[in-house]
């Protein structure tokens, strides 16, 4: 399964999240990730393109462990940035990290993982 993470706050915050995820044993054990540009600059855009964390998950990947690692990182930040998580054609936002929101994000990611294991 492929998972992309984006946020509106600059490159430094995205790289901080990437480092956090790479240091989380449960996430690191079952996925590989890198920070990449999100495509070529748009016409009239100055500077570099937005960056995105690109993840490839492996067998044993846990959506719950992944989401809880992202939530833990968000709670260390002085300003709460919205994180957009995309899996295949599904995009979901993690904003306030309420219990309901966390459960919803985990459910969406788990549903995608189950679909892949059934060959959908």
PDB file of C-alpha atoms in Angstrom:
ATOM      1  CA  UNK A   1       0.000   0.000   0.000  1.00  0.00           C
ATOM      2  CA  UNK A   2       1.199   3.511  -0.801  1.00  0.00           C
ATOM      3  CA  UNK A   3       0.557   6.348   1.632  1.00  0.00           C
ATOM      4  CA  UNK A   4       1.345  10.050   1.095  1.00  0.00           C
ATOM      5  CA  UNK A   5       1.440  12.683   3.828  1.00  0.00           C
ATOM      6  CA  UNK A   6       1.223  16.418   3.151  1.00  0.00           C
ATOM      7  CA  UNK A   7       0.866  19.499   5.318  1.00  0.00           C
ATOM      8  CA  UNK A   8       0.433  23.185   4.724  1.00  0.00           C
ATOM      9  CA  UNK A   9       3.149  24.299   7.139  1.00  0.00           C
ATOM     10  CA  UNK A  10       6.562  24.436   5.494  1.00  0.00           C
ATOM     11  CA  UNK A  11       9.153  21.909   4.573  1.00  0.00           C
ATOM     12  CA  UNK A  12      10.777  21.951   8.024  1.00  0.00           C
ATOM     13  CA  UNK A  13       7.658  20.582   9.696  1.00  0.00           C
ATOM     14  CA  UNK A  14       7.256  17.859   7.074  1.00  0.00           C
ATOM     15  CA  UNK A  15      10.874  16.805   7.532  1.00  0.00           C
ATOM     16  CA  UNK A  16      10.389  16.811  11.312  1.00  0.00           C
ATOM     17  CA  UNK A  17       7.410  14.469  10.939  1.00  0.00           C
ATOM     18  CA  UNK A  18       9.420  12.248   8.599  1.00  0.00           C
ATOM     19  CA  UNK A  19      12.255  11.987  11.144  1.00  0.00           C
ATOM     20  CA  UNK A  20       9.724  11.210  13.895  1.00  0.00           C
ATOM     21  CA  UNK A  21       8.167   8.400  11.853  1.00  0.00           C
ATOM     22  CA  UNK A  22      11.586   6.954  10.990  1.00  0.00           C
ATOM     23  CA  UNK A  23      12.422   6.882  14.709  1.00  0.00           C
ATOM     24  CA  UNK A  24       9.200   5.064  15.619  1.00  0.00           C
ATOM     25  CA  UNK A  25      10.076   1.361  15.759  1.00  0.00           C
ATOM     26  CA  UNK A  26       6.592   0.107  14.810  1.00  0.00           C
ATOM     27  CA  UNK A  27       6.374   2.378  11.763  1.00  0.00           C
ATOM     28  CA  UNK A  28       9.976   1.856  10.674  1.00  0.00           C
ATOM     29  CA  UNK A  29       9.709  -1.931  10.928  1.00  0.00           C
ATOM     30  CA  UNK A  30       6.850  -2.183   8.441  1.00  0.00           C
ATOM     31  CA  UNK A  31       7.331   0.671   5.962  1.00  0.00           C
ATOM     32  CA  UNK A  32       9.862   2.632   3.987  1.00  0.00           C
ATOM     33  CA  UNK A  33       9.549   6.347   3.454  1.00  0.00           C
ATOM     34  CA  UNK A  34      11.194   9.357   1.901  1.00  0.00           C
ATOM     35  CA  UNK A  35      10.504  13.039   1.381  1.00  0.00           C
ATOM     36  CA  UNK A  36      10.009  13.940  -2.275  1.00  0.00           C
ATOM     37  CA  UNK A  37       8.799  16.875  -4.297  1.00  0.00           C
ATOM     38  CA  UNK A  38       5.146  16.684  -5.215  1.00  0.00           C
ATOM     39  CA  UNK A  39       5.753  17.180  -8.928  1.00  0.00           C
ATOM     40  CA  UNK A  40       7.033  19.969 -11.145  1.00  0.00           C
ATOM     41  CA  UNK A  41       6.356  23.611 -10.224  1.00  0.00           C
ATOM     42  CA  UNK A  42       3.069  24.995 -11.479  1.00  0.00           C
ATOM     43  CA  UNK A  43       3.166  27.769 -14.105  1.00  0.00           C
ATOM     44  CA  UNK A  44       4.086  31.033 -12.408  1.00  0.00           C
ATOM     45  CA  UNK A  45       5.215  29.306  -9.204  1.00  0.00           C
ATOM     46  CA  UNK A  46       8.450  30.601  -7.706  1.00  0.00           C
ATOM     47  CA  UNK A  47      10.902  28.266  -6.003  1.00  0.00           C
ATOM     48  CA  UNK A  48      10.562  24.582  -5.396  1.00  0.00           C
ATOM     49  CA  UNK A  49       7.414  22.514  -5.340  1.00  0.00           C
ATOM     50  CA  UNK A  50       5.651  21.313  -2.229  1.00  0.00           C
ATOM     51  CA  UNK A  51       7.097  18.253  -0.607  1.00  0.00           C
ATOM     52  CA  UNK A  52       5.362  15.067   0.425  1.00  0.00           C
ATOM     53  CA  UNK A  53       6.294  12.071   2.566  1.00  0.00           C
ATOM     54  CA  UNK A  54       5.948   8.995   0.353  1.00  0.00           C
ATOM     55  CA  UNK A  55       5.525   5.714   2.227  1.00  0.00           C
ATOM     56  CA  UNK A  56       5.383   2.139   1.040  1.00  0.00           C
ATOM     57  CA  UNK A  57       3.918  -0.193   3.633  1.00  0.00           C
ATOM     58  CA  UNK A  58       4.815  -3.842   3.997  1.00  0.00           C
ATOM     59  CA  UNK A  59       3.250  -6.933   5.572  1.00  0.00           C
ATOM     60  CA  UNK A  60       2.568  -6.358   9.229  1.00  0.00           C
ATOM     61  CA  UNK A  61       1.961  -2.621   8.810  1.00  0.00           C
ATOM     62  CA  UNK A  62      -0.465  -1.304  11.401  1.00  0.00           C
ATOM     63  CA  UNK A  63      -2.635   1.679  10.538  1.00  0.00           C
ATOM     64  CA  UNK A  64      -3.242   2.217  14.253  1.00  0.00           C
ATOM     65  CA  UNK A  65       0.487   2.348  15.083  1.00  0.00           C
ATOM     66  CA  UNK A  66       1.103   4.689  12.156  1.00  0.00           C
ATOM     67  CA  UNK A  67      -1.727   7.084  13.045  1.00  0.00           C
ATOM     68  CA  UNK A  68      -0.783   7.099  16.734  1.00  0.00           C
ATOM     69  CA  UNK A  69       2.813   8.001  15.790  1.00  0.00           C
ATOM     70  CA  UNK A  70       1.532  10.913  13.681  1.00  0.00           C
ATOM     71  CA  UNK A  71      -0.751  12.028  16.538  1.00  0.00           C
ATOM     72  CA  UNK A  72       2.144  11.851  19.021  1.00  0.00           C
ATOM     73  CA  UNK A  73       4.234  14.072  16.724  1.00  0.00           C
ATOM     74  CA  UNK A  74       1.363  16.562  16.280  1.00  0.00           C
ATOM     75  CA  UNK A  75       1.000  16.886  20.047  1.00  0.00           C
ATOM     76  CA  UNK A  76       4.641  17.992  20.350  1.00  0.00           C
ATOM     77  CA  UNK A  77       4.176  20.892  17.935  1.00  0.00           C
ATOM     78  CA  UNK A  78       3.470  24.449  19.117  1.00  0.00           C
ATOM     79  CA  UNK A  79       1.105  25.041  16.185  1.00  0.00           C
ATOM     80  CA  UNK A  80      -1.250  22.338  15.088  1.00  0.00           C
ATOM     81  CA  UNK A  81      -0.871  21.723  11.366  1.00  0.00           C
ATOM     82  CA  UNK A  82      -3.430  19.806   9.340  1.00  0.00           C
ATOM     83  CA  UNK A  83      -1.919  16.630   7.938  1.00  0.00           C
ATOM     84  CA  UNK A  84      -3.478  15.206   4.797  1.00  0.00           C
ATOM     85  CA  UNK A  85      -3.078  11.453   4.358  1.00  0.00           C
ATOM     86  CA  UNK A  86      -3.727   9.913   0.942  1.00  0.00           C
ATOM     87  CA  UNK A  87      -4.024   6.204   0.240  1.00  0.00           C
ATOM     88  CA  UNK A  88      -4.889   5.303  -3.341  1.00  0.00           C
ATOM     89  CA  UNK A  89      -7.915   7.490  -4.209  1.00  0.00           C
ATOM     90  CA  UNK A  90      -8.822   8.191  -0.586  1.00  0.00           C
ATOM     91  CA  UNK A  91      -7.723  11.403   1.129  1.00  0.00           C
ATOM     92  CA  UNK A  92      -8.401  12.101   4.792  1.00  0.00           C
ATOM     93  CA  UNK A  93      -7.302  14.975   7.030  1.00  0.00           C
ATOM     94  CA  UNK A  94      -5.971  14.773  10.564  1.00  0.00           C
ATOM     95  CA  UNK A  95      -6.577  18.134  12.238  1.00  0.00           C
ATOM     96  CA  UNK A  96      -7.474  18.187  15.931  1.00  0.00           C
ATOM     97  CA  UNK A  97      -6.612  14.578  16.851  1.00  0.00           C
ATOM     98  CA  UNK A  98      -9.865  14.026  18.724  1.00  0.00           C
ATOM     99  CA  UNK A  99     -10.613  10.424  19.632  1.00  0.00           C
ATOM    100  CA  UNK A 100     -13.337  10.276  16.972  1.00  0.00           C
ATOM    101  CA  UNK A 101     -11.066  11.703  14.288  1.00  0.00           C
ATOM    102  CA  UNK A 102      -8.231   9.301  15.147  1.00  0.00           C
ATOM    103  CA  UNK A 103     -10.591   6.297  15.009  1.00  0.00           C
ATOM    104  CA  UNK A 104     -11.980   7.479  11.652  1.00  0.00           C
ATOM    105  CA  UNK A 105      -8.507   7.864  10.102  1.00  0.00           C
ATOM    106  CA  UNK A 106      -7.431   4.433  11.369  1.00  0.00           C
ATOM    107  CA  UNK A 107     -10.635   2.859  10.002  1.00  0.00           C
ATOM    108  CA  UNK A 108     -10.153   4.427   6.554  1.00  0.00           C
ATOM    109  CA  UNK A 109      -6.536   3.242   6.352  1.00  0.00           C
ATOM    110  CA  UNK A 110      -7.392  -0.228   7.688  1.00  0.00           C
ATOM    111  CA  UNK A 111     -10.198  -0.603   5.131  1.00  0.00           C
ATOM    112  CA  UNK A 112      -7.741   0.112   2.318  1.00  0.00           C
ATOM    113  CA  UNK A 113      -5.264  -2.399   3.659  1.00  0.00           C
ATOM    114  CA  UNK A 114      -7.923  -5.115   3.905  1.00  0.00           C
ATOM    115  CA  UNK A 115      -9.049  -4.402   0.342  1.00  0.00           C
ATOM    116  CA  UNK A 116      -5.513  -4.905  -0.959  1.00  0.00           C
ATOM    117  CA  UNK A 117      -5.094  -8.195   0.873  1.00  0.00           C
ATOM    118  CA  UNK A 118      -8.290  -9.452  -0.820  1.00  0.00           C
ATOM    119  CA  UNK A 119      -6.944  -8.422  -4.215  1.00  0.00           C
ATOM    120  CA  UNK A 120      -9.319  -5.489  -4.727  1.00  0.00           C
TER     121      UNK A 120
END
